[in-house]
PDB file of C-alpha atoms in Angstrom:
ATOM      1  CA  SER E 203       8.753  -7.140   2.306  1.00 83.00           C
ATOM      2  CA  THR E 204       7.443  -4.801   4.971  1.00 87.00           C
ATOM      3  CA  ALA E 205       5.694  -1.454   4.982  1.00 88.00           C
ATOM      4  CA  SER E 206       5.743   0.617   8.158  1.00 91.00           C
ATOM      5  CA  TYR E 207       3.665   3.727   8.767  1.00 92.00           C
ATOM      6  CA  ARG E 208       4.020   6.530  11.324  1.00 95.00           C
ATOM      7  CA  VAL E 209       1.747   9.538  11.740  1.00 95.00           C
ATOM      8  CA  LEU E 210       3.740  12.777  11.689  1.00 95.00           C
ATOM      9  CA  ALA E 211       3.100  15.901  13.760  1.00 97.00           C
ATOM     10  CA  ASP E 212       1.883  17.791  10.656  1.00 94.00           C
ATOM     11  CA  GLY E 213      -0.731  15.101   9.887  1.00 92.00           C
ATOM     12  CA  GLY E 214       1.267  13.435   7.112  1.00 94.00           C
ATOM     13  CA  ILE E 215       2.314   9.811   7.256  1.00 95.00           C
ATOM     14  CA  GLU E 216       5.875   8.552   7.073  1.00 95.00           C
ATOM     15  CA  VAL E 217       6.117   5.371   4.991  1.00 94.00           C
ATOM     16  CA  THR E 218       9.084   3.019   5.144  1.00 94.00           C
ATOM     17  CA  ASN E 219       9.166   0.111   2.705  1.00 92.00           C
ATOM     18  CA  THR E 220      11.822  -2.542   3.258  1.00 93.00           C
ATOM     19  CA  CYS E 221      12.616  -5.693   1.308  1.00 90.00           C
ATOM     20  CA  ILE E 222      15.248  -8.399   1.381  1.00 90.00           C
ATOM     21  CA  LYS E 223      17.340  -8.408  -1.778  1.00 91.00           C
ATOM     22  CA  ALA E 224      18.512 -11.596  -3.512  1.00 90.00           C
ATOM     23  CA  ASP E 225      21.900 -11.309  -1.784  1.00 94.00           C
ATOM     24  CA  GLY E 226      20.220 -11.217   1.649  1.00 91.00           C
ATOM     25  CA  SER E 227      20.816  -7.522   2.288  1.00 94.00           C
ATOM     26  CA  LEU E 228      18.021  -5.128   3.192  1.00 94.00           C
ATOM     27  CA  LYS E 229      16.882  -2.284   0.981  1.00 95.00           C
ATOM     28  CA  SER E 230      14.655   0.464   2.394  1.00 95.00           C
ATOM     29  CA  VAL E 231      12.989   3.509   0.948  1.00 93.00           C
ATOM     30  CA  LEU E 232      11.460   6.348   2.952  1.00 94.00           C
ATOM     31  CA  GLY E 233       8.378   8.130   1.692  1.00 94.00           C
ATOM     32  CA  ARG E 234       5.486  10.316   2.697  1.00 95.00           C
ATOM     33  CA  ALA E 235       1.744   9.827   2.382  1.00 95.00           C
ATOM     34  CA  GLU E 236      -1.006  12.431   2.534  1.00 94.00           C
ATOM     35  CA  VAL E 237      -4.674  11.585   3.043  1.00 94.00           C
ATOM     36  CA  VAL E 238      -6.694  13.095   0.186  1.00 93.00           C
ATOM     37  CA  ASP E 239     -10.138  11.745   1.140  1.00 91.00           C
ATOM     38  CA  GLN E 240     -10.981  13.089   4.577  1.00 88.00           C
ATOM     39  CA  GLY E 241     -14.332  11.263   4.598  1.00 88.00           C
ATOM     40  CA  SER E 242     -13.118   7.681   4.419  1.00 86.00           C
ATOM     41  CA  HIS E 243      -9.343   8.175   4.807  1.00 87.00           C
ATOM     42  CA  ALA E 244      -9.076   5.411   2.171  1.00 93.00           C
ATOM     43  CA  LYS E 245      -7.420   7.492  -0.548  1.00 95.00           C
ATOM     44  CA  LEU E 246      -3.872   8.710  -0.204  1.00 94.00           C
ATOM     45  CA  LYS E 247      -1.155  10.281  -2.291  1.00 95.00           C
ATOM     46  CA  VAL E 248       2.245   8.695  -1.663  1.00 94.00           C
ATOM     47  CA  SER E 249       5.708   9.775  -2.752  1.00 93.00           C
ATOM     48  CA  PHE E 250       9.082   8.127  -2.421  1.00 92.00           C
ATOM     49  CA  VAL E 251      11.049  10.868  -4.174  1.00 89.00           C
ATOM     50  CA  PRO E 252      13.389  12.978  -1.998  1.00 87.00           C
ATOM     51  CA  ALA E 253      11.581  15.457   0.259  1.00 83.00           C
ATOM     52  CA  TRP E 254      13.126  18.474  -1.494  1.00 83.00           C
ATOM     53  CA  LEU E 255      11.489  17.373  -4.764  1.00 84.00           C
ATOM     54  CA  ARG E 256       7.972  16.588  -3.484  1.00 82.00           C
ATOM     55  CA  TRP E 257       6.773  20.190  -3.518  1.00 80.00           C
ATOM     56  CA  THR E 258       6.853  20.092  -7.335  1.00 83.00           C
ATOM     57  CA  GLY E 259       4.014  17.584  -7.433  1.00 80.00           C
ATOM     58  CA  LEU E 260       6.166  15.076  -9.315  1.00 81.00           C
ATOM     59  CA  GLY E 261       6.529  11.555  -8.000  1.00 87.00           C
ATOM     60  CA  TRP E 262       3.204  11.295  -6.179  1.00 92.00           C
ATOM     61  CA  GLY E 263       1.046   8.211  -6.732  1.00 92.00           C
ATOM     62  CA  ASP E 264      -2.478   7.284  -5.748  1.00 93.00           C
ATOM     63  CA  TYR E 265      -2.845   4.606  -3.086  1.00 93.00           C
ATOM     64  CA  TRP E 266      -6.462   3.620  -2.544  1.00 94.00           C
ATOM     65  CA  VAL E 267      -7.532   1.147   0.129  1.00 94.00           C
ATOM     66  CA  VAL E 268     -10.009  -1.017  -1.798  1.00 94.00           C
ATOM     67  CA  ALA E 269     -10.580  -3.695   0.859  1.00 95.00           C
ATOM     68  CA  LEU E 270      -9.961  -3.785   4.575  1.00 94.00           C
ATOM     69  CA  ALA E 271     -10.399  -6.472   7.218  1.00 96.00           C
ATOM     70  CA  PRO E 272     -12.865  -5.498   9.952  1.00 95.00           C
ATOM     71  CA  ASP E 273     -10.062  -5.953  12.511  1.00 96.00           C
ATOM     72  CA  TYR E 274      -7.456  -4.196  10.306  1.00 93.00           C
ATOM     73  CA  SER E 275      -5.429  -7.421  10.028  1.00 95.00           C
ATOM     74  CA  TYR E 276      -5.061  -6.805   6.289  1.00 96.00           C
ATOM     75  CA  ALA E 277      -5.616  -4.087   3.729  1.00 94.00           C
ATOM     76  CA  VAL E 278      -5.747  -4.265  -0.048  1.00 94.00           C
ATOM     77  CA  VAL E 279      -4.313  -1.239  -1.848  1.00 92.00           C
ATOM     78  CA  SER E 280      -4.606  -0.312  -5.513  1.00 92.00           C
ATOM     79  CA  GLU E 281      -4.929   2.866  -7.576  1.00 91.00           C
ATOM     80  CA  PRO E 282      -7.471   4.263 -10.055  1.00 90.00           C
ATOM     81  CA  SER E 283      -6.120   2.498 -13.157  1.00 89.00           C
ATOM     82  CA  ARG E 284      -5.857  -0.836 -11.272  1.00 88.00           C
ATOM     83  CA  LYS E 285      -2.372  -1.292 -12.701  1.00 87.00           C
ATOM     84  CA  TYR E 286      -0.978  -1.937  -9.222  1.00 88.00           C
ATOM     85  CA  LEU E 287      -2.335  -4.058  -6.396  1.00 90.00           C
ATOM     86  CA  TRP E 288      -0.881  -4.895  -3.001  1.00 90.00           C
ATOM     87  CA  ILE E 289      -2.188  -7.031  -0.163  1.00 92.00           C
ATOM     88  CA  LEU E 290      -0.756  -5.818   3.136  1.00 92.00           C
ATOM     89  CA  ASN E 291      -1.007  -8.213   6.071  1.00 93.00           C
ATOM     90  CA  ARG E 292      -0.036  -7.544   9.675  1.00 92.00           C
ATOM     91  CA  GLU E 293       1.482 -11.021  10.020  1.00 92.00           C
ATOM     92  CA  PRO E 294       4.341 -12.291   7.818  1.00 88.00           C
ATOM     93  CA  VAL E 295       2.076 -14.991   6.340  1.00 91.00           C
ATOM     94  CA  MET E 296      -1.625 -14.593   5.620  1.00 94.00           C
ATOM     95  CA  ARG E 297      -3.781 -17.554   6.654  1.00 95.00           C
ATOM     96  CA  PRO E 298      -4.816 -19.524   3.526  1.00 95.00           C
ATOM     97  CA  GLU E 299      -8.551 -19.176   4.238  1.00 96.00           C
ATOM     98  CA  VAL E 300      -8.200 -15.400   4.594  1.00 96.00           C
ATOM     99  CA  TYR E 301      -6.174 -15.183   1.375  1.00 95.00           C
ATOM    100  CA  ALA E 302      -8.845 -17.203  -0.443  1.00 95.00           C
ATOM    101  CA  LYS E 303     -11.530 -14.816   0.836  1.00 95.00           C
ATOM    102  CA  VAL E 304      -9.499 -11.789  -0.312  1.00 95.00           C
ATOM    103  CA  MET E 305      -9.061 -13.391  -3.741  1.00 94.00           C
ATOM    104  CA  VAL E 306     -12.845 -13.846  -4.083  1.00 94.00           C
ATOM    105  CA  THR E 307     -13.385 -10.201  -3.125  1.00 94.00           C
ATOM    106  CA  LEU E 308     -10.777  -9.000  -5.627  1.00 93.00           C
ATOM    107  CA  LYS E 309     -12.254 -11.106  -8.414  1.00 93.00           C
ATOM    108  CA  GLU E 310     -15.709  -9.652  -7.656  1.00 94.00           C
ATOM    109  CA  MET E 311     -14.144  -6.184  -7.899  1.00 93.00           C
ATOM    110  CA  GLY E 312     -12.709  -6.991 -11.332  1.00 92.00           C
ATOM    111  CA  PHE E 313      -9.043  -7.412 -10.406  1.00 91.00           C
ATOM    112  CA  ASP E 314      -6.918 -10.039 -12.158  1.00 85.00           C
ATOM    113  CA  GLU E 315      -5.518 -12.076  -9.279  1.00 80.00           C
ATOM    114  CA  ALA E 316      -3.164 -13.901 -11.669  1.00 80.00           C
ATOM    115  CA  LYS E 317      -1.023 -10.748 -11.726  1.00 78.00           C
ATOM    116  CA  LEU E 318      -0.320 -10.869  -7.988  1.00 82.00           C
ATOM    117  CA  ILE E 319       3.144 -11.907  -6.913  1.00 77.00           C
ATOM    118  CA  LYS E 320       3.400 -13.369  -3.414  1.00 77.00           C
ATOM    119  CA  SER E 321       6.349 -12.329  -1.318  1.00 74.00           C
TER     120      SER E 321
END
């Protein structure tokens, strides 16, 4: 799975998520993110519904950066209810010692690491 981000001229962020399906084909979805916390830039609203539907306010989700590597090599993203959790890494495979450190941090923050699915 990959997530690619591109800053748009209007200040929004284009988000492209791509994964490899079981049959080996690629599936991509294009979305838009808006920064909602101008102080830290760690809280965003993200939508993957068609652009013509976004103005209604439907289909937007909270994406909060809850942990970030000092060198930006990884970011951990969740949302207020903690129902969802993603670890985004710049390299295809996170080094085991870094993953272990992230897991300690998440446990200290109250996340259930048993719910994570590695891809």
